[in-house]
CSV table of C-alpha atoms in Angstrom, one decimal:
chain,number,residue,atom,x,y,z
A,16,MET,CA,-1.3,-2.2,13.7
A,17,PRO,CA,0.7,0.9,12.8
A,18,ARG,CA,-0.5,3.4,10.4
A,19,SER,CA,2.4,3.0,8.7
A,20,MET,CA,4.4,-0.2,8.1
A,21,PRO,CA,7.4,-1.1,10.3
A,22,GLY,CA,10.4,0.3,9.3
A,23,ALA,CA,13.7,-0.2,8.9
A,24,ALA,CA,15.5,3.1,8.3
A,25,ASP,CA,18.5,2.8,10.6
A,26,ARG,CA,19.3,-0.5,8.6
A,27,PRO,CA,22.6,-0.1,7.1
A,28,ARG,CA,22.1,-0.3,3.0
A,29,ARG,CA,24.9,-2.4,1.5
A,30,ASP,CA,24.6,-5.2,-1.2
A,31,LEU,CA,23.8,-8.3,0.1
A,32,GLY,CA,25.0,-11.8,-1.1
A,33,GLU,CA,22.0,-14.1,-2.2
A,34,PHE,CA,22.7,-16.8,0.8
A,35,GLU,CA,23.4,-13.8,3.1
A,36,LEU,CA,20.1,-12.5,2.3
A,37,ILE,CA,18.2,-15.7,2.6
A,38,ALA,CA,20.2,-16.7,6.0
A,39,ARG,CA,19.6,-13.0,7.7
A,40,TYR,CA,15.8,-12.4,6.7
A,41,LEU,CA,14.3,-15.6,4.4
A,42,ALA,CA,15.0,-18.3,6.8
A,43,GLY,CA,12.7,-19.6,9.4
A,44,ARG,CA,12.4,-17.1,12.2
A,45,ASP,CA,11.4,-17.6,15.8
A,46,GLU,CA,8.3,-19.6,14.5
A,47,GLY,CA,10.6,-22.3,15.3
A,48,LYS,CA,11.2,-25.9,14.0
A,49,ALA,CA,7.7,-27.2,13.6
A,50,SER,CA,6.6,-30.7,14.1
A,51,GLY,CA,7.1,-32.7,11.6
A,52,LEU,CA,10.1,-31.0,9.6
A,53,VAL,CA,12.9,-33.1,9.7
A,54,LEU,CA,15.6,-31.1,7.9
A,55,GLY,CA,15.1,-27.4,7.3
A,56,PRO,CA,16.3,-24.8,5.3
A,57,GLY,CA,20.3,-25.0,4.4
A,58,ASP,CA,20.3,-28.0,2.4
A,59,ASP,CA,19.0,-28.8,-1.1
A,60,CYS,CA,15.6,-30.0,0.1
A,61,ALA,CA,13.6,-29.7,3.1
A,62,LEU,CA,12.6,-33.2,5.0
A,63,LEU,CA,9.1,-33.2,6.1
A,64,SER,CA,7.2,-36.0,8.2
A,65,PRO,CA,3.3,-35.4,7.8
A,66,SER,CA,1.1,-36.4,10.7
A,67,PRO,CA,0.4,-40.3,10.7
A,68,GLY,CA,-2.7,-41.0,8.8
A,69,HIS,CA,-3.3,-37.4,7.0
A,70,GLN,CA,-2.9,-36.3,3.3
A,71,LEU,CA,-0.6,-33.7,2.4
A,72,ALA,CA,-2.7,-30.7,0.7
A,73,VAL,CA,-0.1,-28.4,-1.5
A,74,SER,CA,-0.8,-25.0,-3.3
A,75,VAL,CA,1.1,-22.5,-5.0
A,76,ASP,CA,0.5,-18.9,-5.5
A,77,THR,CA,2.5,-16.3,-7.1
A,78,SER,CA,2.2,-12.3,-6.7
A,79,VAL,CA,3.4,-10.0,-9.1
A,80,VAL,CA,4.1,-6.4,-8.6
A,81,ASP,CA,1.3,-4.1,-10.6
A,82,VAL,CA,-0.7,-7.2,-11.2
A,83,HIS,CA,-1.3,-8.2,-7.8
A,84,PHE,CA,-0.3,-5.5,-5.3
A,85,PRO,CA,1.1,-1.8,-6.2
A,86,ALA,CA,4.6,-0.9,-6.7
A,87,ALA,CA,4.8,1.6,-3.7
A,88,ALA,CA,2.9,-0.9,-1.3
A,89,PRO,CA,4.7,-1.3,1.9
A,90,ALA,CA,6.9,-4.0,1.6
A,91,TYR,CA,5.4,-5.2,5.3
A,92,ALA,CA,2.3,-5.5,3.5
A,93,VAL,CA,3.6,-6.9,0.3
A,94,GLY,CA,5.2,-10.0,2.5
A,95,HIS,CA,2.1,-10.6,4.5
A,96,ARG,CA,-0.1,-10.5,1.6
A,97,ALA,CA,1.9,-13.2,-0.4
A,98,LEU,CA,1.7,-15.7,2.4
A,99,ALA,CA,-2.1,-14.8,3.2
A,100,VAL,CA,-3.2,-15.3,-0.7
A,101,ALA,CA,-1.3,-18.8,-0.5
A,102,LEU,CA,-2.9,-19.9,2.7
A,103,SER,CA,-6.3,-19.3,1.8
A,104,ASP,CA,-6.3,-22.2,-0.8
A,105,LEU,CA,-5.4,-24.3,2.3
A,106,ALA,CA,-8.5,-22.8,4.0
A,107,ALA,CA,-10.8,-23.5,1.4
A,108,MET,CA,-9.6,-27.0,1.7
A,109,GLY,CA,-10.2,-27.4,5.2
A,110,ALA,CA,-6.7,-28.1,5.6
A,111,ARG,CA,-4.2,-27.4,8.5
A,112,ALA,CA,-1.5,-25.1,7.3
A,113,ARG,CA,2.1,-26.7,8.4
A,114,TRP,CA,4.7,-25.4,6.2
A,115,CYS,CA,5.8,-22.8,3.3
A,116,THR,CA,8.5,-22.2,1.1
A,117,MET,CA,8.5,-18.9,-1.0
A,118,ALA,CA,10.8,-17.8,-3.8
A,119,LEU,CA,11.6,-14.0,-4.1
A,120,THR,CA,12.5,-12.4,-7.3
A,121,ILE,CA,13.6,-8.4,-6.9
A,122,PRO,CA,15.3,-5.9,-9.1
A,123,GLN,CA,17.9,-5.4,-6.5
A,124,VAL,CA,19.0,-5.9,-2.9
A,125,ASP,CA,17.7,-3.0,-0.7
A,126,GLU,CA,18.4,-4.4,2.8
A,127,THR,CA,15.5,-1.8,4.3
A,128,TRP,CA,12.5,-3.3,1.9
A,129,VAL,CA,13.9,-6.7,2.2
A,130,ALA,CA,13.9,-6.7,5.8
A,131,ASP,CA,10.5,-5.1,6.1
A,132,PHE,CA,8.9,-7.3,3.5
A,133,SER,CA,10.7,-10.2,5.8
A,134,ASP,CA,8.7,-8.8,9.2
A,135,GLY,CA,5.5,-9.1,7.6
A,136,PHE,CA,5.6,-12.5,5.8
A,137,HIS,CA,7.3,-13.9,9.2
A,138,ALA,CA,4.6,-12.4,11.2
A,139,LEU,CA,1.7,-14.2,9.5
A,140,CYS,CA,3.7,-17.5,9.6
A,141,ARG,CA,3.8,-17.2,13.4
A,142,GLU,CA,0.0,-16.1,13.6
A,143,SER,CA,-0.9,-19.0,11.3
A,144,ASP,CA,1.6,-21.4,13.2
A,145,VAL,CA,3.4,-22.1,9.8
A,146,CYS,CA,7.1,-22.8,9.4
A,147,LEU,CA,8.9,-21.5,6.4
A,148,ILE,CA,11.1,-24.4,5.6
A,149,GLY,CA,12.9,-23.2,1.9
A,150,GLY,CA,13.1,-21.1,-1.0
A,151,ASP,CA,15.1,-19.0,-3.5
A,152,VAL,CA,15.8,-15.3,-4.4
A,153,THR,CA,16.8,-14.2,-7.4
A,154,ARG,CA,17.2,-11.3,-9.7
A,155,GLY,CA,14.3,-10.0,-12.0
A,156,GLN,CA,11.0,-8.2,-11.9
A,157,LEU,CA,9.7,-8.0,-8.1
A,158,SER,CA,7.4,-11.0,-7.8
A,159,ILE,CA,6.9,-13.7,-5.0
A,160,SER,CA,5.9,-17.3,-5.4
A,161,VAL,CA,4.6,-19.0,-2.2
A,162,THR,CA,4.1,-22.9,-2.0
A,163,VAL,CA,2.0,-23.6,1.0
A,164,HIS,CA,1.8,-27.4,2.5
A,165,GLY,CA,-0.8,-28.5,4.3
A,166,GLU,CA,-2.9,-31.6,6.0
A,167,VAL,CA,-6.0,-32.9,6.3
A,168,PRO,CA,-7.4,-36.5,7.4
A,169,PRO,CA,-8.4,-38.9,4.4
A,170,ASN,CA,-11.8,-38.3,2.7
A,171,GLN,CA,-12.4,-34.7,4.8
A,172,ALA,CA,-10.9,-32.2,2.4
A,173,LEU,CA,-13.5,-29.8,1.0
A,174,ARG,CA,-13.9,-29.7,-2.7
A,175,ARG,CA,-15.2,-27.7,-5.1
A,176,SER,CA,-17.6,-30.8,-6.4
A,177,GLY,CA,-19.0,-31.8,-3.5
A,178,GLY,CA,-22.0,-29.0,-3.7
A,179,GLN,CA,-25.4,-30.7,-3.6
A,180,ALA,CA,-28.7,-29.0,-4.9
A,181,GLY,CA,-30.9,-27.8,-1.8
A,182,ASP,CA,-27.4,-26.9,-0.2
A,183,LEU,CA,-27.5,-23.1,1.1
A,184,LEU,CA,-25.1,-21.1,0.0
A,185,ALA,CA,-22.8,-19.1,2.5
A,186,VAL,CA,-19.4,-16.8,3.0
A,187,THR,CA,-17.6,-15.9,5.9
A,188,GLY,CA,-16.8,-12.1,6.7
A,189,ALA,CA,-17.5,-9.5,4.2
A,190,LEU,CA,-17.0,-9.0,0.8
A,191,GLY,CA,-16.2,-6.1,-1.8
A,192,GLY,CA,-13.3,-5.0,0.5
A,193,GLY,CA,-10.5,-6.3,-2.1
A,194,LEU,CA,-11.7,-3.8,-4.9
A,195,GLY,CA,-12.7,-1.3,-2.7
A,196,GLY,CA,-9.2,-1.3,-1.1
A,197,LEU,CA,-7.6,-1.1,-4.3
A,198,LYS,CA,-10.1,2.0,-5.1
A,199,ALA,CA,-9.1,3.5,-2.0
A,200,TRP,CA,-5.2,3.2,-2.6
A,201,GLN,CA,-5.6,4.6,-6.2
A,202,ALA,CA,-7.6,7.7,-4.8
A,203,GLY,CA,-4.4,8.5,-2.5
A,204,GLU,CA,-5.6,6.5,0.8
A,205,ARG,CA,-2.3,5.4,2.5
A,206,ASP,CA,-3.8,4.6,6.3
A,207,LEU,CA,-3.7,1.1,6.9
A,208,GLU,CA,-6.3,1.6,9.8
A,209,HIS,CA,-8.7,2.4,6.9
A,210,GLU,CA,-10.6,-0.6,6.7
A,211,LEU,CA,-10.9,-1.0,3.0
A,212,LEU,CA,-7.4,-0.4,2.3
A,213,LYS,CA,-6.4,-3.0,5.3
A,214,THR,CA,-8.9,-5.9,3.5
A,215,TYR,CA,-7.0,-5.2,0.3
A,216,LEU,CA,-3.0,-5.1,1.6
A,217,LEU,CA,-3.5,-7.4,4.5
A,218,PRO,CA,-6.0,-9.8,3.9
A,219,ARG,CA,-6.8,-12.4,6.6
A,220,PRO,CA,-6.9,-16.2,5.5
A,221,ARG,CA,-9.5,-18.0,7.1
A,222,LEU,CA,-7.7,-21.1,8.1
A,223,ALA,CA,-9.8,-21.7,11.3
A,224,ALA,CA,-12.8,-21.3,9.7
A,225,GLY,CA,-11.9,-23.9,7.2
A,226,LEU,CA,-10.9,-26.3,10.1
A,227,ILE,CA,-14.3,-25.9,11.6
A,228,LEU,CA,-16.1,-26.2,8.3
A,229,ASN,CA,-14.4,-29.3,7.1
A,230,ASP,CA,-16.9,-31.9,8.6
A,231,LEU,CA,-20.2,-29.4,7.9
A,232,ALA,CA,-19.9,-28.1,4.5
A,233,HIS,CA,-20.3,-30.2,1.3
A,234,CYS,CA,-18.0,-27.9,-0.9
A,235,ALA,CA,-15.5,-24.7,-0.4
A,236,ILE,CA,-13.7,-22.2,-2.6
A,237,ASP,CA,-12.0,-19.2,-1.3
A,238,ILE,CA,-13.3,-15.8,-3.0
A,239,SER,CA,-10.1,-14.7,-5.3
A,240,ASP,CA,-11.7,-13.8,-8.4
A,241,GLY,CA,-14.7,-12.7,-7.3
A,242,LEU,CA,-17.7,-14.2,-6.0
A,243,LEU,CA,-19.7,-14.9,-9.2
A,244,ALA,CA,-16.6,-16.7,-10.8
A,245,ASP,CA,-15.9,-18.7,-8.1
A,246,LEU,CA,-19.3,-19.9,-7.7
A,247,GLY,CA,-19.2,-20.6,-11.5
A,248,HIS,CA,-16.4,-23.2,-10.5
A,249,ILE,CA,-18.5,-24.6,-7.7
A,250,CYS,CA,-21.5,-25.2,-10.0
A,251,GLN,CA,-19.4,-26.7,-12.9
A,252,ALA,CA,-17.5,-29.2,-10.5
A,253,SER,CA,-20.4,-30.1,-8.6
A,254,GLY,CA,-23.0,-30.3,-11.7
A,255,VAL,CA,-25.6,-27.8,-10.1
A,256,GLY,CA,-26.7,-24.1,-10.5
A,257,ALA,CA,-27.4,-21.5,-7.8
A,258,GLU,CA,-30.0,-18.7,-6.8
A,259,LEU,CA,-28.6,-15.7,-5.0
A,260,ASN,CA,-30.1,-13.5,-3.0
A,261,LEU,CA,-28.4,-10.2,-3.3
A,262,SER,CA,-29.9,-8.5,-0.3
A,263,GLN,CA,-28.2,-10.4,1.9
A,264,LEU,CA,-24.6,-10.1,0.5
A,265,PRO,CA,-22.4,-8.8,3.5
A,266,LEU,CA,-20.6,-5.7,2.4
A,267,VAL,CA,-17.3,-4.4,4.3
A,268,ALA,CA,-17.9,-1.8,6.1
A,269,GLY,CA,-17.4,1.7,4.4
A,270,LEU,CA,-17.9,0.4,1.0
A,271,GLU,CA,-21.5,1.8,0.1
A,272,THR,CA,-20.2,4.8,1.3
A,273,ALA,CA,-17.1,5.1,-0.9
A,274,LEU,CA,-18.5,3.5,-4.3
A,275,GLY,CA,-22.2,3.7,-3.9
A,276,GLN,CA,-24.5,1.2,-3.1
A,277,ASP,CA,-24.4,-0.5,-7.2
A,278,ALA,CA,-21.1,-0.4,-7.4
A,279,ALA,CA,-20.4,-1.9,-3.9
A,280,ARG,CA,-22.4,-4.7,-4.9
A,281,ARG,CA,-21.2,-5.1,-7.8
A,282,ALA,CA,-17.5,-4.9,-6.1
A,283,ALA,CA,-18.6,-7.7,-3.9
A,284,LEU,CA,-19.8,-9.7,-6.7
A,285,THR,CA,-17.1,-9.7,-9.3
A,286,GLY,CA,-14.1,-7.5,-7.7
A,287,GLY,CA,-12.3,-10.4,-6.1
A,288,ASP,CA,-9.4,-10.5,-3.9
A,289,ASP,CA,-11.5,-10.9,-0.7
A,290,TYR,CA,-10.1,-14.0,0.1
A,291,GLU,CA,-13.4,-15.0,2.4
A,292,LEU,CA,-14.8,-18.9,2.1
A,293,LEU,CA,-17.8,-19.5,-0.4
A,294,PHE,CA,-19.2,-23.0,0.8
A,295,SER,CA,-22.4,-24.9,0.6
A,296,LEU,CA,-23.8,-26.6,3.6
A,297,PRO,CA,-27.1,-28.8,4.5
A,298,PRO,CA,-29.8,-26.5,6.1
A,299,ALA,CA,-29.9,-28.9,9.1
A,300,VAL,CA,-26.2,-27.5,10.0
A,301,VAL,CA,-26.1,-23.9,9.2
A,302,ASP,CA,-26.9,-22.8,13.3
A,303,VAL,CA,-24.2,-25.2,14.2
A,304,ALA,CA,-21.5,-24.1,12.0
A,305,ARG,CA,-22.6,-20.6,12.5
A,306,GLN,CA,-22.0,-20.9,16.2
A,307,ARG,CA,-18.6,-23.0,15.9
A,308,LEU,CA,-17.3,-19.8,13.4
A,309,ALA,CA,-18.5,-17.3,16.1
A,310,VAL,CA,-16.0,-19.2,18.7
A,311,SER,CA,-13.3,-18.1,16.2
A,312,GLY,CA,-14.2,-14.8,15.3
A,313,ASP,CA,-15.8,-15.4,12.1
A,314,THR,CA,-19.3,-14.9,10.7
A,315,LEU,CA,-21.4,-16.7,8.2
A,316,THR,CA,-24.2,-15.4,5.9
A,317,VAL,CA,-26.5,-17.2,3.9
A,318,ILE,CA,-26.6,-15.6,0.7
A,319,GLY,CA,-28.6,-18.3,-1.6
A,320,HIS,CA,-28.6,-21.9,-2.5
A,321,LEU,CA,-27.8,-24.4,-5.0
A,322,THR,CA,-30.2,-25.6,-7.5
A,323,GLU,CA,-30.7,-28.6,-10.1
A,324,THR,CA,-31.0,-25.7,-12.6
A,325,PRO,CA,-27.9,-25.0,-14.4
A,326,GLY,CA,-26.7,-21.2,-14.4
A,327,ILE,CA,-26.4,-18.9,-11.6
A,328,ALA,CA,-30.2,-16.8,-11.0
A,329,GLY,CA,-31.0,-13.8,-9.2
A,330,ILE,CA,-28.4,-11.5,-11.0
A,331,ASP,CA,-28.2,-9.4,-14.1
A,332,ALA,CA,-26.3,-11.5,-16.9
A,333,GLU,CA,-23.9,-9.1,-17.5
A,334,LEU,CA,-22.6,-9.6,-14.1
A,335,ILE,CA,-21.2,-13.2,-14.4
A,336,GLY,CA,-17.5,-13.5,-14.8
A,337,GLY,CA,-14.5,-12.4,-12.9
A,338,TRP,CA,-10.9,-11.9,-12.7
A,339,GLN,CA,-9.1,-14.0,-15.4
A,340,HIS,CA,-4.9,-13.1,-16.3
A,341,PHE,CA,-5.4,-13.7,-20.0
A,342,GLY,CA,-9.3,-13.1,-20.1
A,343,GLY,CA,-9.4,-9.4,-20.1
A,344,GLY,CA,-9.8,-8.9,-16.6
A,345,ALA,CA,-13.4,-8.7,-15.1
A,346,SER,CA,-16.0,-9.7,-17.4
């Protein structure tokens, strides 16, 4: 990955119409015509034909400038990130990603910015085997809404409500990089090879891990609002409690050095924007899950277990909470 995002400095800068902009940068590229795509961009609707015997999994996510990413963030990273955070929801359900649509709102047409944004978006499309099948462009405050479509066999989707007392709690990857990367950006870091900044601006949706876990885990969620907040969603939906072992939290490399031990642990618990998977599974299948995940390059760390007693034990009460758009942020 380059230190600065791929640029388009030599591209001509002129005003493009909506339809030319879509055709040039926002229609499906060399990811090709995905299987099951009957009719793609260019008509009023796309037509899809899911795999026989599968259920559709659909989710939408909106990224707004200076809420979800800095205004000065590289356009390539903005494009990647907008798709990644939406795909993360499919990963949490154990669904195979298939198609996506994207609505882009921009204050004015900057062809260089749109081209770089498109490069980041389409690069992740190809990497994730996802086809962009339609969308819209309009004028206004910079925001991107991405709707992702996946598929999953009946009764195999991972839900928040499947957790059982006695299950072990585990996470993929490492935590705290979302908040750590934001703080690195705010401190002036701009090198996207910096581990924390890369984790924040270029998150990796755990699609392969979700597919591996969908016949092993009892429930799952992606860590977008913070580990504690998202664990609270699982506990509420499953009617269980949880006990955490904070000494086992996997932290992103460099987080403790950057923030200190206490702040690093708080970032992992409440910072959000990590887009790792939090899931529960029976103790008997943990080793199998760990071995399968290793093949795809993913890790599994056990951080606690689910209990019959309501609430989350093993942490200070004031830490419970997470990001809420209309609740004053992290609590």
